[in-house]
Amino acid sequence: MTNPSMNIETTIEYSTPSLMRRFAAMVYDSLLIMALSILYGAIVAGINVAIKGAPETGERITWGIFGAVVFIGWILTIGLFFCYFWHKSGQTLGMKTWRMKIVNNDNLNCPSYAQCIIRFLCAPISLCLVGAGYWLMYSNTERQTLHDKISKTRTLLLSKEKK
């Protein structure tokens, strides 16, 4: 005798955050990124001064051929910030404030580092053309953005915690 409940397909519905909620979290996170960028700039400027010496009064620090290295280091620092928090808890501070979480499509755990890197690289593409990759969420039933689909993740709206 077979159990009839084993033959029933269950559909799990997830509550997904609105576009405005996603952008609000981005504003919060952009403030953190600005602070992180200032810290990064101070560190690399300090290293430059330690190696080359202080510039003349009124002169700017020159980077020479290392300008590209400094820029790439800055992008990697921002990427490390996002990937660390997405992998560790599925949330940055902005996402936590707005009750959102990123999960893996397969098992609803936090995404792998590979998924986080793909998401970080694809998210700027979603912002192109007036946020076309974000507007895509309204054209599919799973309400995934372009970078959600490519990285095989989803963004969930968490319920309010009761105190």
PDB file of C-alpha atoms in Angstrom:
ATOM      1  CA  MET A   1       0.000   0.000   0.000  1.00  0.00           C
ATOM      2  CA  THR A   2       1.413   3.405  -0.919  1.00  0.00           C
ATOM      3  CA  ASN A   3       1.050   6.508   1.064  1.00  0.00           C
ATOM      4  CA  PRO A   4      -1.033   8.993  -0.994  1.00  0.00           C
ATOM      5  CA  SER A   5       0.658  11.983   0.653  1.00  0.00           C
ATOM      6  CA  MET A   6       3.967  10.964  -0.891  1.00  0.00           C
ATOM      7  CA  ASN A   7       2.566  11.437  -4.399  1.00  0.00           C
ATOM      8  CA  ILE A   8       1.338  14.973  -3.798  1.00  0.00           C
ATOM      9  CA  GLU A   9       3.616  17.671  -5.099  1.00  0.00           C
ATOM     10  CA  THR A  10       3.945  20.548  -2.685  1.00  0.00           C
ATOM     11  CA  THR A  11       4.501  24.056  -3.870  1.00  0.00           C
ATOM     12  CA  ILE A  12       6.299  26.322  -1.463  1.00  0.00           C
ATOM     13  CA  GLU A  13       5.605  30.012  -1.849  1.00  0.00           C
ATOM     14  CA  TYR A  14       8.115  32.550  -0.649  1.00  0.00           C
ATOM     15  CA  SER A  15       7.439  36.102   0.232  1.00  0.00           C
ATOM     16  CA  THR A  16       9.754  38.327  -1.784  1.00  0.00           C
ATOM     17  CA  PRO A  17      10.657  41.935  -1.068  1.00  0.00           C
ATOM     18  CA  SER A  18       9.363  44.749  -3.234  1.00  0.00           C
ATOM     19  CA  LEU A  19      11.599  46.759  -5.504  1.00  0.00           C
ATOM     20  CA  MET A  20      11.405  49.764  -3.162  1.00  0.00           C
ATOM     21  CA  ARG A  21      12.488  47.649  -0.180  1.00  0.00           C
ATOM     22  CA  ARG A  22      15.449  46.326  -2.178  1.00  0.00           C
ATOM     23  CA  PHE A  23      16.515  49.846  -3.141  1.00  0.00           C
ATOM     24  CA  ALA A  24      16.124  51.056   0.454  1.00  0.00           C
ATOM     25  CA  ALA A  25      18.505  48.302   1.594  1.00  0.00           C
ATOM     26  CA  MET A  26      20.903  49.356  -1.180  1.00  0.00           C
ATOM     27  CA  VAL A  27      20.904  52.916   0.196  1.00  0.00           C
ATOM     28  CA  TYR A  28      21.772  51.620   3.678  1.00  0.00           C
ATOM     29  CA  ASP A  29      24.518  49.421   2.289  1.00  0.00           C
ATOM     30  CA  SER A  30      25.892  52.252   0.156  1.00  0.00           C
ATOM     31  CA  LEU A  31      26.552  54.220   3.347  1.00  0.00           C
ATOM     32  CA  LEU A  32      28.583  51.286   4.682  1.00  0.00           C
ATOM     33  CA  ILE A  33      30.414  51.017   1.365  1.00  0.00           C
ATOM     34  CA  MET A  34      31.295  54.717   1.544  1.00  0.00           C
ATOM     35  CA  ALA A  35      32.766  54.252   5.015  1.00  0.00           C
ATOM     36  CA  LEU A  36      34.653  51.152   3.863  1.00  0.00           C
ATOM     37  CA  SER A  37      35.955  53.077   0.843  1.00  0.00           C
ATOM     38  CA  ILE A  38      37.213  55.906   3.032  1.00  0.00           C
ATOM     39  CA  LEU A  39      39.017  53.395   5.252  1.00  0.00           C
ATOM     40  CA  TYR A  40      40.522  51.650   2.207  1.00  0.00           C
ATOM     41  CA  GLY A  41      41.608  55.012   0.758  1.00  0.00           C
ATOM     42  CA  ALA A  42      43.256  56.016   4.034  1.00  0.00           C
ATOM     43  CA  ILE A  43      45.168  52.738   4.221  1.00  0.00           C
ATOM     44  CA  VAL A  44      46.449  52.825   0.631  1.00  0.00           C
ATOM     45  CA  ALA A  45      47.279  56.536   0.905  1.00  0.00           C
ATOM     46  CA  GLY A  46      49.237  55.787   4.087  1.00  0.00           C
ATOM     47  CA  ILE A  47      51.125  53.005   2.319  1.00  0.00           C
ATOM     48  CA  ASN A  48      51.866  55.342  -0.603  1.00  0.00           C
ATOM     49  CA  VAL A  49      53.204  58.030   1.718  1.00  0.00           C
ATOM     50  CA  ALA A  50      55.274  55.450   3.613  1.00  0.00           C
ATOM     51  CA  ILE A  51      56.884  54.275   0.360  1.00  0.00           C
ATOM     52  CA  LYS A  52      57.173  57.516  -1.657  1.00  0.00           C
ATOM     53  CA  GLY A  53      57.148  60.084   1.125  1.00  0.00           C
ATOM     54  CA  ALA A  54      54.675  62.888   1.664  1.00  0.00           C
ATOM     55  CA  PRO A  55      53.833  65.018  -1.389  1.00  0.00           C
ATOM     56  CA  GLU A  56      54.698  68.701  -1.485  1.00  0.00           C
ATOM     57  CA  THR A  57      52.241  71.019   0.252  1.00  0.00           C
ATOM     58  CA  GLY A  58      49.218  71.512  -1.977  1.00  0.00           C
ATOM     59  CA  GLU A  59      50.147  68.579  -4.228  1.00  0.00           C
ATOM     60  CA  ARG A  60      48.138  65.394  -4.630  1.00  0.00           C
ATOM     61  CA  ILE A  61      49.371  61.870  -4.025  1.00  0.00           C
ATOM     62  CA  THR A  62      50.402  60.278  -7.320  1.00  0.00           C
ATOM     63  CA  TRP A  63      49.848  56.602  -7.986  1.00  0.00           C
ATOM     64  CA  GLY A  64      51.632  56.165 -11.283  1.00  0.00           C
ATOM     65  CA  ILE A  65      51.242  52.695 -12.728  1.00  0.00           C
ATOM     66  CA  PHE A  66      49.793  51.453  -9.430  1.00  0.00           C
ATOM     67  CA  GLY A  67      46.563  53.419  -9.881  1.00  0.00           C
ATOM     68  CA  ALA A  68      44.929  50.422 -11.569  1.00  0.00           C
ATOM     69  CA  VAL A  69      46.113  48.122  -8.759  1.00  0.00           C
ATOM     70  CA  VAL A  70      44.608  50.462  -6.163  1.00  0.00           C
ATOM     71  CA  PHE A  71      41.312  50.555  -8.085  1.00  0.00           C
ATOM     72  CA  ILE A  72      41.172  46.759  -8.432  1.00  0.00           C
ATOM     73  CA  GLY A  73      41.977  46.429  -4.716  1.00  0.00           C
ATOM     74  CA  TRP A  74      39.089  48.750  -3.918  1.00  0.00           C
ATOM     75  CA  ILE A  75      36.654  46.676  -6.025  1.00  0.00           C
ATOM     76  CA  LEU A  76      37.933  43.475  -4.383  1.00  0.00           C
ATOM     77  CA  THR A  77      37.437  45.020  -0.927  1.00  0.00           C
ATOM     78  CA  ILE A  78      33.821  45.856  -1.720  1.00  0.00           C
ATOM     79  CA  GLY A  79      33.310  42.378  -3.183  1.00  0.00           C
ATOM     80  CA  LEU A  80      34.794  40.783  -0.072  1.00  0.00           C
ATOM     81  CA  PHE A  81      32.404  42.808   2.100  1.00  0.00           C
ATOM     82  CA  PHE A  82      29.307  41.594   0.238  1.00  0.00           C
ATOM     83  CA  CYS A  83      30.458  38.003  -0.281  1.00  0.00           C
ATOM     84  CA  TYR A  84      31.450  37.591   3.364  1.00  0.00           C
ATOM     85  CA  PHE A  85      28.079  38.741   4.717  1.00  0.00           C
ATOM     86  CA  TRP A  86      25.982  36.990   2.066  1.00  0.00           C
ATOM     87  CA  HIS A  87      27.794  33.705   2.702  1.00  0.00           C
ATOM     88  CA  LYS A  88      27.888  34.034   6.490  1.00  0.00           C
ATOM     89  CA  SER A  89      24.299  35.082   7.202  1.00  0.00           C
ATOM     90  CA  GLY A  90      22.629  35.798   3.860  1.00  0.00           C
ATOM     91  CA  GLN A  91      22.313  39.448   4.872  1.00  0.00           C
ATOM     92  CA  THR A  92      24.214  42.698   4.865  1.00  0.00           C
ATOM     93  CA  LEU A  93      23.293  45.304   7.472  1.00  0.00           C
ATOM     94  CA  GLY A  94      20.967  47.059   5.025  1.00  0.00           C
ATOM     95  CA  MET A  95      19.254  43.775   4.213  1.00  0.00           C
ATOM     96  CA  LYS A  96      18.922  42.939   7.901  1.00  0.00           C
ATOM     97  CA  THR A  97      17.355  46.334   8.589  1.00  0.00           C
ATOM     98  CA  TRP A  98      14.814  45.826   5.805  1.00  0.00           C
ATOM     99  CA  ARG A  99      14.217  42.126   6.737  1.00  0.00           C
ATOM    100  CA  MET A 100      15.611  40.528   3.597  1.00  0.00           C
ATOM    101  CA  LYS A 101      17.793  37.479   3.195  1.00  0.00           C
ATOM    102  CA  ILE A 102      19.567  35.827   0.274  1.00  0.00           C
ATOM    103  CA  VAL A 103      19.337  32.052   0.109  1.00  0.00           C
ATOM    104  CA  ASN A 104      20.464  29.282  -2.195  1.00  0.00           C
ATOM    105  CA  ASN A 105      17.700  28.111  -4.578  1.00  0.00           C
ATOM    106  CA  ASP A 106      18.346  24.441  -3.838  1.00  0.00           C
ATOM    107  CA  ASN A 107      18.246  24.136  -0.065  1.00  0.00           C
ATOM    108  CA  LEU A 108      17.397  27.604   1.276  1.00  0.00           C
ATOM    109  CA  ASN A 109      20.727  27.881   3.077  1.00  0.00           C
ATOM    110  CA  CYS A 110      23.088  30.802   2.731  1.00  0.00           C
ATOM    111  CA  PRO A 111      24.665  30.909  -0.732  1.00  0.00           C
ATOM    112  CA  SER A 112      28.102  29.461  -1.447  1.00  0.00           C
ATOM    113  CA  TYR A 113      31.069  31.760  -2.031  1.00  0.00           C
ATOM    114  CA  ALA A 114      30.884  30.952  -5.763  1.00  0.00           C
ATOM    115  CA  GLN A 115      27.237  32.058  -5.856  1.00  0.00           C
ATOM    116  CA  CYS A 116      28.117  35.219  -3.909  1.00  0.00           C
ATOM    117  CA  ILE A 117      30.892  36.112  -6.354  1.00  0.00           C
ATOM    118  CA  ILE A 118      28.597  35.559  -9.346  1.00  0.00           C
ATOM    119  CA  ARG A 119      25.911  37.659  -7.662  1.00  0.00           C
ATOM    120  CA  PHE A 120      28.383  40.459  -6.892  1.00  0.00           C
ATOM    121  CA  LEU A 121      29.621  40.532 -10.487  1.00  0.00           C
ATOM    122  CA  CYS A 122      26.112  40.441 -11.997  1.00  0.00           C
ATOM    123  CA  ALA A 123      24.355  42.916  -9.678  1.00  0.00           C
ATOM    124  CA  PRO A 124      25.839  45.999 -11.403  1.00  0.00           C
ATOM    125  CA  ILE A 125      24.568  44.624 -14.719  1.00  0.00           C
ATOM    126  CA  SER A 126      21.069  44.509 -13.191  1.00  0.00           C
ATOM    127  CA  LEU A 127      21.307  48.242 -12.512  1.00  0.00           C
ATOM    128  CA  CYS A 128      22.049  49.054 -16.164  1.00  0.00           C
ATOM    129  CA  LEU A 129      19.286  50.461 -18.333  1.00  0.00           C
ATOM    130  CA  VAL A 130      17.312  52.013 -15.489  1.00  0.00           C
ATOM    131  CA  GLY A 131      17.511  48.885 -13.350  1.00  0.00           C
ATOM    132  CA  ALA A 132      16.240  46.498 -16.037  1.00  0.00           C
ATOM    133  CA  GLY A 133      17.630  43.480 -14.176  1.00  0.00           C
ATOM    134  CA  TYR A 134      15.591  44.441 -11.123  1.00  0.00           C
ATOM    135  CA  TRP A 135      12.384  45.113 -13.089  1.00  0.00           C
ATOM    136  CA  LEU A 136      12.722  41.542 -14.399  1.00  0.00           C
ATOM    137  CA  MET A 137      11.360  40.354 -11.049  1.00  0.00           C
ATOM    138  CA  TYR A 138       7.878  41.468 -12.110  1.00  0.00           C
ATOM    139  CA  SER A 139       7.960  39.326 -15.250  1.00  0.00           C
ATOM    140  CA  ASN A 140       8.596  35.933 -13.624  1.00  0.00           C
ATOM    141  CA  THR A 141       6.561  33.961 -11.117  1.00  0.00           C
ATOM    142  CA  GLU A 142       9.481  33.430  -8.721  1.00  0.00           C
ATOM    143  CA  ARG A 143      10.109  37.206  -8.567  1.00  0.00           C
ATOM    144  CA  GLN A 144      13.842  36.792  -9.059  1.00  0.00           C
ATOM    145  CA  THR A 145      16.037  39.591 -10.356  1.00  0.00           C
ATOM    146  CA  LEU A 146      18.593  39.017 -13.109  1.00  0.00           C
ATOM    147  CA  HIS A 147      21.439  38.476 -10.630  1.00  0.00           C
ATOM    148  CA  ASP A 148      19.232  36.139  -8.559  1.00  0.00           C
ATOM    149  CA  LYS A 149      18.595  33.995 -11.621  1.00  0.00           C
ATOM    150  CA  ILE A 150      22.209  33.939 -12.796  1.00  0.00           C
ATOM    151  CA  SER A 151      23.631  33.143  -9.332  1.00  0.00           C
ATOM    152  CA  LYS A 152      20.860  30.606  -8.547  1.00  0.00           C
ATOM    153  CA  THR A 153      19.843  32.478  -5.407  1.00  0.00           C
ATOM    154  CA  ARG A 154      16.656  34.138  -4.267  1.00  0.00           C
ATOM    155  CA  THR A 155      15.911  37.084  -2.011  1.00  0.00           C
ATOM    156  CA  LEU A 156      13.330  36.424   0.672  1.00  0.00           C
ATOM    157  CA  LEU A 157      11.316  38.833   2.772  1.00  0.00           C
ATOM    158  CA  LEU A 158      11.542  37.760   6.402  1.00  0.00           C
ATOM    159  CA  SER A 159       8.623  38.056   8.793  1.00  0.00           C
ATOM    160  CA  LYS A 160       8.671  40.532  11.647  1.00  0.00           C
ATOM    161  CA  GLU A 161      10.117  39.177  14.860  1.00  0.00           C
ATOM    162  CA  LYS A 162       7.773  39.203  17.801  1.00  0.00           C
ATOM    163  CA  LYS A 163       9.131  40.712  20.984  1.00  0.00           C
TER     164      LYS A 163
END
